CSV table of C-alpha atoms in Angstrom, one decimal:
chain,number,residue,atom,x,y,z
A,1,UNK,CA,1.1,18.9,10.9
A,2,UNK,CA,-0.3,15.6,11.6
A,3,UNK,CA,-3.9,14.8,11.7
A,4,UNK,CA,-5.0,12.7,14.4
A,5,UNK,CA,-7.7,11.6,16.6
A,6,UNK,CA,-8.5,11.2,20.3
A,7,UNK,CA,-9.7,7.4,19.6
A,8,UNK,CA,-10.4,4.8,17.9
A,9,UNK,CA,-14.5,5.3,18.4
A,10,UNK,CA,-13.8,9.4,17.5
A,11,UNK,CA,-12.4,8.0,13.9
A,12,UNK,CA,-15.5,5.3,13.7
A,13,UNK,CA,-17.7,8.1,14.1
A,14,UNK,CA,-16.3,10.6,11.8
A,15,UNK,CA,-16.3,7.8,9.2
A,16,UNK,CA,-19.8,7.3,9.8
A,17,UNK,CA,-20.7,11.0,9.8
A,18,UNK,CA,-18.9,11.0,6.2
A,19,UNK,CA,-20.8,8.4,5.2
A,20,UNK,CA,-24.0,9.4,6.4
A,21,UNK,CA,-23.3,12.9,5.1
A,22,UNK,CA,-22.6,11.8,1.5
A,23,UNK,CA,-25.4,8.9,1.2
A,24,UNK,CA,-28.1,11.9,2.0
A,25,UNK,CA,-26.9,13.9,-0.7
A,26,UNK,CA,-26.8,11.2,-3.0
A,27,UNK,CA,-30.3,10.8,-2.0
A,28,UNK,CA,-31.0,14.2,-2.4
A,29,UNK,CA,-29.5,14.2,-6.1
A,30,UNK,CA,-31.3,11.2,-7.2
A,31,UNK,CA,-34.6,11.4,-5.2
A,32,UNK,CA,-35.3,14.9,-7.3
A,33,UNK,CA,-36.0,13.6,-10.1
A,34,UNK,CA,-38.1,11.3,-12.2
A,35,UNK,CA,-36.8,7.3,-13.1
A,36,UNK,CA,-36.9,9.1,-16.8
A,37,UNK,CA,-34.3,11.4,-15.9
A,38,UNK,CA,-32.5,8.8,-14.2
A,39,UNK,CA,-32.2,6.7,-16.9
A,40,UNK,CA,-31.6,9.2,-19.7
A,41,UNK,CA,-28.5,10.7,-20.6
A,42,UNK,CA,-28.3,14.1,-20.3
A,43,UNK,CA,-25.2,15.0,-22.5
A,44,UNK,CA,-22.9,12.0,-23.9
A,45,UNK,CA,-20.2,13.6,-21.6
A,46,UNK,CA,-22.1,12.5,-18.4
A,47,UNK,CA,-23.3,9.1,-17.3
A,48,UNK,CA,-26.8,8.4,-16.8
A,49,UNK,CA,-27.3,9.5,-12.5
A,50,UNK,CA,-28.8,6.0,-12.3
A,51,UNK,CA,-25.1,4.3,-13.2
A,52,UNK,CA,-23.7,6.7,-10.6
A,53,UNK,CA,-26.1,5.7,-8.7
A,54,UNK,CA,-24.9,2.1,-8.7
A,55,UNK,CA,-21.1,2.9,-9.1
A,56,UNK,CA,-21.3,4.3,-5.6
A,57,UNK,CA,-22.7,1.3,-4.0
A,58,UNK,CA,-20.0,-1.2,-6.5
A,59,UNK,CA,-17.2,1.0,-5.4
A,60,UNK,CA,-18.2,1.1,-1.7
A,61,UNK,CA,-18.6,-2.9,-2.4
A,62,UNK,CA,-15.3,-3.3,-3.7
A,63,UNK,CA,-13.2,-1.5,-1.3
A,64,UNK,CA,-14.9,-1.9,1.6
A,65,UNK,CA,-16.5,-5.4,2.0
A,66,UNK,CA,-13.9,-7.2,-0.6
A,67,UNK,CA,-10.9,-5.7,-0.1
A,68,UNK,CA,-10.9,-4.5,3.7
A,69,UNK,CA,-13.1,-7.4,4.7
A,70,UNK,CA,-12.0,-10.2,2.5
A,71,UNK,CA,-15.6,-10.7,1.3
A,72,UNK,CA,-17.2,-12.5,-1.9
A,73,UNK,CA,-18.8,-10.3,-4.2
A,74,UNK,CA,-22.7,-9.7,-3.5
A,75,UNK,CA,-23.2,-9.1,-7.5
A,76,UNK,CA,-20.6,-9.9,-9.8
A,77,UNK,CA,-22.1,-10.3,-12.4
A,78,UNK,CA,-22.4,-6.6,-12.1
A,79,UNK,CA,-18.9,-5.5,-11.4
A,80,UNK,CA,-17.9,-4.9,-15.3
A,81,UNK,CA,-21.1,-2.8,-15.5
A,82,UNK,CA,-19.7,-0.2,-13.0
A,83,UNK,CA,-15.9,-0.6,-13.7
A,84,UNK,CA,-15.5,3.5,-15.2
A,85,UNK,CA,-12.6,2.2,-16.9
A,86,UNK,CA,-14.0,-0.4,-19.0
A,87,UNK,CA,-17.2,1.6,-20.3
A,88,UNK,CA,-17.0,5.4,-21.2
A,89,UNK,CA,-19.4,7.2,-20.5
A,90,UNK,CA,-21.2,7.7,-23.6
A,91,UNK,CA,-21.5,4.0,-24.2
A,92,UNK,CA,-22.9,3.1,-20.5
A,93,UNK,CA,-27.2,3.7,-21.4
A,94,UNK,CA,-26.3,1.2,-23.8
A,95,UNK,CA,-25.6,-1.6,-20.7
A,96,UNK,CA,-28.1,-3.4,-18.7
A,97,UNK,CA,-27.7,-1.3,-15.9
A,98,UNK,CA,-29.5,-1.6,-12.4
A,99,UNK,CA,-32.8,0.1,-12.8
A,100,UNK,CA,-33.4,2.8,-9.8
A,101,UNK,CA,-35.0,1.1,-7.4
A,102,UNK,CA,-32.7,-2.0,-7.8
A,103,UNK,CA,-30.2,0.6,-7.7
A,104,UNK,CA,-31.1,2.0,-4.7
A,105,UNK,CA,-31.7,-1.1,-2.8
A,106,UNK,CA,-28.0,-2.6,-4.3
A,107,UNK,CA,-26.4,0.9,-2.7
A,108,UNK,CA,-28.4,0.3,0.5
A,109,UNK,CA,-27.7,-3.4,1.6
A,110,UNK,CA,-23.9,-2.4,0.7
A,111,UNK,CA,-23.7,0.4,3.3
A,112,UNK,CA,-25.6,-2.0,5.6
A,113,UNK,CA,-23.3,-4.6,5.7
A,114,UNK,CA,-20.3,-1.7,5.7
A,115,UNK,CA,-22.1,-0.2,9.1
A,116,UNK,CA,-21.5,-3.6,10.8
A,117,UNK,CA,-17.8,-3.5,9.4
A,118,UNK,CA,-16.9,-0.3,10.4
A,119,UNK,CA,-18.0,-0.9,14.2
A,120,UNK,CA,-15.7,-3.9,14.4
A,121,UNK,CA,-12.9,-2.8,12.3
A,122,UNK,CA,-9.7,-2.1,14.3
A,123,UNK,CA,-8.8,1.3,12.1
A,124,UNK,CA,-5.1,0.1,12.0
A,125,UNK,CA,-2.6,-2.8,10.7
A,126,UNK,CA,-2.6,-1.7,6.9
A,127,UNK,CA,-2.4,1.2,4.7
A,128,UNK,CA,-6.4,0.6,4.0
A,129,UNK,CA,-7.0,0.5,7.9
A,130,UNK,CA,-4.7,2.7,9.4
A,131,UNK,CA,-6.7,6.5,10.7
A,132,UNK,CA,-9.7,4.5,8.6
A,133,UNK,CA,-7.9,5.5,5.2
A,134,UNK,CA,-10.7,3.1,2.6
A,135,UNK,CA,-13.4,4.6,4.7
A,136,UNK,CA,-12.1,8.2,3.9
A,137,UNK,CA,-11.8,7.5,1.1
A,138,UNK,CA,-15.1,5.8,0.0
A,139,UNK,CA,-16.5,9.3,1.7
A,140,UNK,CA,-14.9,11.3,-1.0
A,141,UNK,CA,-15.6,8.6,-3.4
A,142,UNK,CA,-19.2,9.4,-3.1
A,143,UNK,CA,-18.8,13.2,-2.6
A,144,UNK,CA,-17.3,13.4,-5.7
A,145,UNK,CA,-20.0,11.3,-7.9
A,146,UNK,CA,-22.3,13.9,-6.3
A,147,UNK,CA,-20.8,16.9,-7.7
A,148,UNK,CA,-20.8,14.6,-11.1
A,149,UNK,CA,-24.7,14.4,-10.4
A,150,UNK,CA,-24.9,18.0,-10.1
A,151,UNK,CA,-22.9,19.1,-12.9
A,152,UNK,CA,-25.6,16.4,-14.6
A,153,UNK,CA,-28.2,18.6,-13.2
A,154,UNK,CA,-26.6,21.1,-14.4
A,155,UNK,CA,-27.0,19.8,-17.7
A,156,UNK,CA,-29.9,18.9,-17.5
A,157,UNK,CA,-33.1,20.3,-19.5
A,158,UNK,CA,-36.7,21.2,-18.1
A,159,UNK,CA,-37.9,22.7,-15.1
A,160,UNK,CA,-35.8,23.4,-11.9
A,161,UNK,CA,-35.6,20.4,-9.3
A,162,UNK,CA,-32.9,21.4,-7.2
A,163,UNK,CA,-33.2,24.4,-4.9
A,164,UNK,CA,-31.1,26.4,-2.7
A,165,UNK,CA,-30.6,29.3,-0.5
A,166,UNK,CA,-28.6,31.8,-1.8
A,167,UNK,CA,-25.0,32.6,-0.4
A,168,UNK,CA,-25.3,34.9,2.7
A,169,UNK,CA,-21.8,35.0,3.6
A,170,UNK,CA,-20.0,37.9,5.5
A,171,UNK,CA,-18.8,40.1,2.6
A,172,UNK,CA,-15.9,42.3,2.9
A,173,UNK,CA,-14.6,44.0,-0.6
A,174,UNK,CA,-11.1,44.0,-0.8
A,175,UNK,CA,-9.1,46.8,-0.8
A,176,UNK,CA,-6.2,45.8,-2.9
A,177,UNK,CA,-6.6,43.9,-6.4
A,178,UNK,CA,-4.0,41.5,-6.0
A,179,UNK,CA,-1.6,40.0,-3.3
A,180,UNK,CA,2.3,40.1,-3.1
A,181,UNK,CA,3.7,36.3,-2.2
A,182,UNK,CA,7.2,36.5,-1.2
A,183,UNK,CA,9.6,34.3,-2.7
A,184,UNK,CA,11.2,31.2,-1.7
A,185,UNK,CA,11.1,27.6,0.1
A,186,UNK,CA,7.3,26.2,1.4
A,187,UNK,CA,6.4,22.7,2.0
A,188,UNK,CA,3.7,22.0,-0.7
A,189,UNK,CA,1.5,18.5,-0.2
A,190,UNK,CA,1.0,16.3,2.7
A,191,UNK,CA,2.3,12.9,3.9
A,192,UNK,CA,0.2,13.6,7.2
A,193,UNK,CA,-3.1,14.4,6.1
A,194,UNK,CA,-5.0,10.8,6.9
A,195,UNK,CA,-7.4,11.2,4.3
A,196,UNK,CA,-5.5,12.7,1.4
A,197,UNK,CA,-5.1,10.4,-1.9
A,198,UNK,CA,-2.2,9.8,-3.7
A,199,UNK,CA,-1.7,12.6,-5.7
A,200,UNK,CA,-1.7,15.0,-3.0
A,201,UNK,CA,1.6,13.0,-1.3
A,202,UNK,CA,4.2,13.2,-0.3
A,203,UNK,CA,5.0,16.4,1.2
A,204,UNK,CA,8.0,18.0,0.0
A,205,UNK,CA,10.1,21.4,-0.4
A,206,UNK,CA,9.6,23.8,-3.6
A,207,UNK,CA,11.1,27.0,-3.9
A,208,UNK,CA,9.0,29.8,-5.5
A,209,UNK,CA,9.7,33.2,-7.2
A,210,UNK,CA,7.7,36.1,-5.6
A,211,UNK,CA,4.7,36.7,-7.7
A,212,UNK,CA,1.3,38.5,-7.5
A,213,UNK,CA,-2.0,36.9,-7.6
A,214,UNK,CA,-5.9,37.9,-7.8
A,215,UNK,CA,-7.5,38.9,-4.1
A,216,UNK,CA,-10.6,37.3,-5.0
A,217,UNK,CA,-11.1,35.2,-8.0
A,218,UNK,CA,-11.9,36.9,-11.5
A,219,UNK,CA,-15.9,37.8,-11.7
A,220,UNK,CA,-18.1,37.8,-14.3
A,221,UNK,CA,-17.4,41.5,-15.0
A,222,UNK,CA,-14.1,41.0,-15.6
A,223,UNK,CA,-14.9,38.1,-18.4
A,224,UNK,CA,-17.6,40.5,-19.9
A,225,UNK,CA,-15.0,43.2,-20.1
A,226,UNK,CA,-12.9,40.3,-22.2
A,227,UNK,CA,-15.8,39.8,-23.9
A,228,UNK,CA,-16.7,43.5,-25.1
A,229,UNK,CA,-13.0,44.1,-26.2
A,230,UNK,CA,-13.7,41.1,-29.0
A,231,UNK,CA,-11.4,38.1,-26.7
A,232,UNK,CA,-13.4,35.4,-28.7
A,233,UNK,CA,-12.5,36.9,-32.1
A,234,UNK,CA,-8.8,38.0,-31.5
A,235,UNK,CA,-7.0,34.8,-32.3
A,236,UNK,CA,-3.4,36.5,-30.4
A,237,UNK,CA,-4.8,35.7,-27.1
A,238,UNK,CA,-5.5,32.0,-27.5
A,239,UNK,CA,-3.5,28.6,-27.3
A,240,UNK,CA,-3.6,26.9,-30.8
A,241,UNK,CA,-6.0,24.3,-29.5
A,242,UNK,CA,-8.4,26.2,-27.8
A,243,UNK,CA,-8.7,28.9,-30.9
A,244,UNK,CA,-9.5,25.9,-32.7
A,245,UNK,CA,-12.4,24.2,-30.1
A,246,UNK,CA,-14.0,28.1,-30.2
A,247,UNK,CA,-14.5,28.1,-33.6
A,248,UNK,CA,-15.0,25.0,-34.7
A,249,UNK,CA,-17.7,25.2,-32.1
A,250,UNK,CA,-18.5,29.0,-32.4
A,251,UNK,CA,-18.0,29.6,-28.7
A,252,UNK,CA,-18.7,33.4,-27.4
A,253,UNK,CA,-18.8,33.2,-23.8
A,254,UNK,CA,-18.8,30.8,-20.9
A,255,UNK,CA,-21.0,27.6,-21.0
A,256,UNK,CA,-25.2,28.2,-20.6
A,257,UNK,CA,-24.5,32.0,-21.4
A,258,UNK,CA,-26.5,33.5,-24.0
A,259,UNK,CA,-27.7,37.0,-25.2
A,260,UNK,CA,-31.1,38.3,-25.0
A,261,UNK,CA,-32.1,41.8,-25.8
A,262,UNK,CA,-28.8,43.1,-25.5
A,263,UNK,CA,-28.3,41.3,-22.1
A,264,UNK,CA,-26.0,38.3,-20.8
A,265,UNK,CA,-28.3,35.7,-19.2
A,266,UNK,CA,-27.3,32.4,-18.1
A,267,UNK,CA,-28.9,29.5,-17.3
A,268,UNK,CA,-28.4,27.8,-13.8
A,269,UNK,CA,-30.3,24.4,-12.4
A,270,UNK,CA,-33.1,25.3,-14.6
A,271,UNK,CA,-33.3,28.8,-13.7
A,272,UNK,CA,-32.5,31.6,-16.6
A,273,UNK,CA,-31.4,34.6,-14.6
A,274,UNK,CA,-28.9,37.6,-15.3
A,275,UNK,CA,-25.5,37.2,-15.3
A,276,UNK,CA,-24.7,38.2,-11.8
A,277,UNK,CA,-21.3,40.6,-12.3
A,278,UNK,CA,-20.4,40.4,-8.8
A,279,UNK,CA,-19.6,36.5,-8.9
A,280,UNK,CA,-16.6,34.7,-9.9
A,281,UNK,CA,-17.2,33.4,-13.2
A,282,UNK,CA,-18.2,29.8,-14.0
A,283,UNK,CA,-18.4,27.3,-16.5
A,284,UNK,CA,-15.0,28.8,-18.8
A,285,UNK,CA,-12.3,26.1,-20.2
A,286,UNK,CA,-8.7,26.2,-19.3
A,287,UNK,CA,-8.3,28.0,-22.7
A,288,UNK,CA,-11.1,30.8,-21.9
A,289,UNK,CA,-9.1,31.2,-18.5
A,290,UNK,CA,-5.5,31.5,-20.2
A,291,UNK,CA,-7.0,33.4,-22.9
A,292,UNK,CA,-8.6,36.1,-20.4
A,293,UNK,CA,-5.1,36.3,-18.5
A,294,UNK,CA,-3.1,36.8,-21.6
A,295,UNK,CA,-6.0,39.6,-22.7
A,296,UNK,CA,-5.4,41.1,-19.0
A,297,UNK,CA,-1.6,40.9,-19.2
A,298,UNK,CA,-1.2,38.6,-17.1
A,299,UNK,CA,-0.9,34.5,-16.6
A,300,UNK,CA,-2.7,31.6,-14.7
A,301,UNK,CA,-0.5,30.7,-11.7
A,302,UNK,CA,0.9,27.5,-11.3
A,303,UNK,CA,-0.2,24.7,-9.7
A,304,UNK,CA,2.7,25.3,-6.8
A,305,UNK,CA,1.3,29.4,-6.8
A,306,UNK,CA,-1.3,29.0,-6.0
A,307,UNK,CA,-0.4,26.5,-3.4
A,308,UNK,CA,1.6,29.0,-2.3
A,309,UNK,CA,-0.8,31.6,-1.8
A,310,UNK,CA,-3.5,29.1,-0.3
A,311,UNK,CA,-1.1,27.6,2.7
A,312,UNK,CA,1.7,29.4,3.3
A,313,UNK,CA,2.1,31.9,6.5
A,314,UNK,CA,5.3,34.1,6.7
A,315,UNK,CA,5.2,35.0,10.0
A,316,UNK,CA,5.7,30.9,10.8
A,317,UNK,CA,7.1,29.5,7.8
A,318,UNK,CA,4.6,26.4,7.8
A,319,UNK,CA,2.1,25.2,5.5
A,320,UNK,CA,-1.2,24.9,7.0
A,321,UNK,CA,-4.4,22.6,6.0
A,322,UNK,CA,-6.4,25.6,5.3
A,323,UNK,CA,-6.0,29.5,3.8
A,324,UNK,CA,-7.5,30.1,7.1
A,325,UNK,CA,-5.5,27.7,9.1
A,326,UNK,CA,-6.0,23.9,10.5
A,327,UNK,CA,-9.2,24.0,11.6
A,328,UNK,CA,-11.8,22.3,9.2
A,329,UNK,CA,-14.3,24.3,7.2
A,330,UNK,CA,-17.2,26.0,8.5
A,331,UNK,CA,-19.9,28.2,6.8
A,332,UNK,CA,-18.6,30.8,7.7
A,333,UNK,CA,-15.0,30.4,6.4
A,334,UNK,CA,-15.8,29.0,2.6
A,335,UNK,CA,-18.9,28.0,0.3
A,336,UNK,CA,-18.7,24.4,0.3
A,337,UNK,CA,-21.2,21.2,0.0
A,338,UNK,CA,-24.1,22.4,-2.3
A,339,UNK,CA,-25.5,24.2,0.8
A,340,UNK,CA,-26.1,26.8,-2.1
A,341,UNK,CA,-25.9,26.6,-5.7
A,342,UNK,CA,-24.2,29.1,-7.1
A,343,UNK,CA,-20.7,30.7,-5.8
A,344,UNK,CA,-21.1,33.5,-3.8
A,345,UNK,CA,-19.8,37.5,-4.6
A,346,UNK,CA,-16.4,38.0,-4.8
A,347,UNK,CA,-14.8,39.5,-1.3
A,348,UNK,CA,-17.1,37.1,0.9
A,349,UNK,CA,-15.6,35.1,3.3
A,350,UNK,CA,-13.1,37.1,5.1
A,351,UNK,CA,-12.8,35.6,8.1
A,352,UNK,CA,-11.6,31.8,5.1
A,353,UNK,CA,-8.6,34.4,3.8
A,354,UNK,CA,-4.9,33.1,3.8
A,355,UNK,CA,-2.6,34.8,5.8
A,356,UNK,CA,-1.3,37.0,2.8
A,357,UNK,CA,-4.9,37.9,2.0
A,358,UNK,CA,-6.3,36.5,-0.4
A,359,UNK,CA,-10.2,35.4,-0.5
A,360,UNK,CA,-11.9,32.7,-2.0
A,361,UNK,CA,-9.4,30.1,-2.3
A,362,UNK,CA,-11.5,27.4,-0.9
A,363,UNK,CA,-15.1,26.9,-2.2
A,364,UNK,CA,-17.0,29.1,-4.6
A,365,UNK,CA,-15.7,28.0,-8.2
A,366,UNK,CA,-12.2,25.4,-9.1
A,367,UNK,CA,-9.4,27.4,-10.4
A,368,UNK,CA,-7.5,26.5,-13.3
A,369,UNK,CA,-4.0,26.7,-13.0
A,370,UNK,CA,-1.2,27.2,-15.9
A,371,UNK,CA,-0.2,23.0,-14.7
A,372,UNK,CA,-0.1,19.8,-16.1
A,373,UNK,CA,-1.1,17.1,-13.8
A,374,UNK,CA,2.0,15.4,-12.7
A,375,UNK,CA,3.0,13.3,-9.9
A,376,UNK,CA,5.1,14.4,-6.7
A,377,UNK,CA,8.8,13.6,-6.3
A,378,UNK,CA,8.4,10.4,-4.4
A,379,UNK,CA,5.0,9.7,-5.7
A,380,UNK,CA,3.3,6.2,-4.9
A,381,UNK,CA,0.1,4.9,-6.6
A,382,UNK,CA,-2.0,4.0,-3.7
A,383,UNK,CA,-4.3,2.3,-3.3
A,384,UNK,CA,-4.8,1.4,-7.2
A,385,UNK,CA,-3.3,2.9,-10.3
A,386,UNK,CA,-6.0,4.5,-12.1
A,387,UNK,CA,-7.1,7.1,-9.6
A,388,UNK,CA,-4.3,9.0,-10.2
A,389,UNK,CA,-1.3,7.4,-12.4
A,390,UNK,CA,-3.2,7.0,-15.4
A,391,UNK,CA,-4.0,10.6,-15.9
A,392,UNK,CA,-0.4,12.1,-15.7
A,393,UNK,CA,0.6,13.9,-18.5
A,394,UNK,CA,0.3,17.1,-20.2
A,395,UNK,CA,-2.9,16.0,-21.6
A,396,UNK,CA,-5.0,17.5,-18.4
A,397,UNK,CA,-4.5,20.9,-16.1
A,398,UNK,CA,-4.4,20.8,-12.8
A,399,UNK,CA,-7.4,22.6,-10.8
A,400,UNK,CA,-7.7,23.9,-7.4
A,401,UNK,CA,-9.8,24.7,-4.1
A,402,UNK,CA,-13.1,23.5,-4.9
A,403,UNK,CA,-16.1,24.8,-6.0
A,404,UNK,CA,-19.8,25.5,-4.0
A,405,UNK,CA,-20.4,21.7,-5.0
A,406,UNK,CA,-17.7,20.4,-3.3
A,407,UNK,CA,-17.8,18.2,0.1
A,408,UNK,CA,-15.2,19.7,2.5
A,409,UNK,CA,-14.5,16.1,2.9
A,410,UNK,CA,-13.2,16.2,-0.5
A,411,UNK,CA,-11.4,19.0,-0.4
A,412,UNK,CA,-8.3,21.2,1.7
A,413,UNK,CA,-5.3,23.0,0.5
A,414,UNK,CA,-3.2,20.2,-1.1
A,415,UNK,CA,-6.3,18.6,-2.9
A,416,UNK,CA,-5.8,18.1,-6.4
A,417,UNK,CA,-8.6,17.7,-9.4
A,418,UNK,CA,-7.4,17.6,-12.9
A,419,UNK,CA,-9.6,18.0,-15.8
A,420,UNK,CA,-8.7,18.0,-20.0
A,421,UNK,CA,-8.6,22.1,-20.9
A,422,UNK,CA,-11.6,21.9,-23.1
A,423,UNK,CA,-14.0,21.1,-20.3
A,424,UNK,CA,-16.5,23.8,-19.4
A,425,UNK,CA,-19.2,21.8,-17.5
A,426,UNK,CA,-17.4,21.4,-14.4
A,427,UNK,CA,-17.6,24.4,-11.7
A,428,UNK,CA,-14.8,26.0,-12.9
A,429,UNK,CA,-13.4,29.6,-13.1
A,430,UNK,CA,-10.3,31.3,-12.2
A,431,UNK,CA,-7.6,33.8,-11.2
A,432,UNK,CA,-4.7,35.2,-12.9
A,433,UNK,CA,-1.1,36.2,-11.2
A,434,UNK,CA,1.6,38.1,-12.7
A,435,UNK,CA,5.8,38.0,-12.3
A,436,UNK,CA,7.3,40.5,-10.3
């Protein structure tokens, strides 16, 4: 399926609405809180929010007024500063970074002078221009620094600053556990998608076993079951690494869990609350999630699985954008773009299910899958190496679907995040699947 639009002042405007949409929550993010909290570092695995802060705007700079435009640099001075390559992250409080307001007016004059671009850019003649590709992607540029602000928040000690309603979604339990996917062909990625990045292309054919896989995602009563049995003392059911990084660490459950009184409470935005059993659970490693599915009997599914199981529709043979089908998210159809801040109970969304059944595949919490983060047949580094090139490998898993904090901007059925397995402050939980 090809994406297209009625016009060229239809794609101006959804670029703007991206934009738009992305520069309030980055407002949002960063207004919360004090220039303290800016500043600081909240855990030597995040940056400071105030060098996101600036990234956005250098980044926005850099592919926007430079490269699409053929401008000087407003700041260069400042480009090594933001460069994410040149600094990790635990070394960049250590830089003479923009303070917050300077920040904040560097990030505004940027999308200024980008406004003025984007109502005379012709949206075609390159691979930057054509369908507005750099402004697409500059959106999910942004949208994805924001759910690195949040999982900062996350991280974040004191009092709650963030607040949310909780999910409402239609709820339907599920009346099976898990889903048959037949074998055989499906088209998996996208060479039509306008917006999609590199990894994500180009489309192409794999063939697939029949498998089963998860309804819904696997919920917090499910990993305290693994818990009870002993699953973080019975070395069988772990990788070599990850038995290592629990003990070495003395790990016992999922990130900002703890025990109190003989009850598992966890600690969310500030809040310490319950552990909610009815919710997919969050905060777990790719080693927590392969350990629970060997516990269980089962596996993660692969990358192409659960690809699978998100796009493909029997009755057609196609792939579609969606589980639900090509129509873009709506509220109703998946949790998506911090409108709350926690997923919501497993079985919601019916109406956002694929057309084999299964819930939940968009929104809600990433799922690990049992893949390495490789490139397609036919890949092509576009439109620079280190978005996606650099990180092939067996050194990082492949998740999937997004998580509550996700933009739908940033997100659909081929998107592809990556992450190393040890990592359990991103949004991420899982599902397991099993051979026929």
């Amino acid at each position: 399926m090809t994406t297209s639009y009625p016009s060229r002042e239809a794609l101006r405007e959804r670029a703007a609405a991206a934009l738009t949409a992305a520069r309030a929550r980055t407002a949002g993010l960063t207004d919360a809180v004090s220039d303290a909290d800016l500043t600081a570092q909240h855990s030597p695995l995040m940056s400071p929010l105030v060098w996101d802060l600036a990234h956005i705007g250098n980044q926005e700079e850099l592919w926007l007024l430079r490269n699409v435009a053929g401008r000087a640099s407003m700041r260069p001075e400042i480009n090594p500063l933001y460069d994410a390559f040149e600094h990790p992250r635990a070394e960049r409080p250590k830089l003479p970074l923009l303070g917050p307001e300077e920040a904040r007016r560097y990030a505004a004059e940027v999308r200024g002078r980008v406004f003025d671009l984007l109502e005379r850019t012709p949206m075609e003649g390159s691979a930057l221009l054509d369908d507005g590709f750099a402004f697409g992607m500059i959106a999910q540029h942004e949208q994805q620094h924001d759910e690195t602000m949040l999982i900062t928040h996350q991280l974040r000690q004191g009092a709650p600053v963030l607040t949310a309603p909780d999910p409402d979604a239609p709820y339907d339990p599920p009346r099976a556990a898990e889903v048959l996917v037949p074998g055989g062909p499906f088209t998996m990625g996208t060479s039509a998608e306008p917006w999609s990045l590199d990894n994500e292309r180009p489309a192409h054919v794999r063939d697939v076993g029949p498998f089963w896989i998860d309804t819904v995602p696997v919920t917090n009563a499910g990993y305290l079951a693994f818990i009870a049995d002993g699953g973080y003392r019975e070395p069988r059911w772990w990788a070599a690494p990850g038995w290592q990084q629990i003990r070495e660490h003395c790990i016992e459950a999922p990130l900002f869990w703890h025990r109190e009184a003989g009850q598992w409470l966890r600690r969310r935005f500030g809040v310490t609350e319950p552990v909610p059993e009815d919710e997919p659970v969050l905060h777990v490693s790719w080693y927590e999630a392969d350990a629970y599915a060997r516990w269980a009997g089962r596996r993660l599914p692969t990358e192409a699985e659960w690809e699978k199981a998100a796009r493909f529709d029997p009755a057609t043979g196609r792939s579609a954008r969606y589980p639900w089908g090509d129509a873009d998210p709506t509220p109703a159809l998946a949790n998506l773009g911090q409108r709350h801040l926690r997923p919501a109970r497993a079985g919601s969304y019916p109406a956002g299910a694929s057309p084999l059944g299964v819930r939940q595949l968009i929104g809600d919490v990433w799922e690990w899958t049992a893949s390495d983060f490789l490139p397609y047949p036919g890949f092509r580094a576009f439109p620079y190496r280190e978005y996606s090139e650099v990180f092939f490998g067996p050194e990082h898993k492949v998740l999937r679907g997004g998580s509550f904090a996700v933009d739908p901007v940033a997100c659909r059925g081929t998107f592809r995040n990556w992450d190393l397995p040890v990592r359990r402050q991103i949004f991420s939980g899982f599902r397991t699947a099993r051979d026929v």
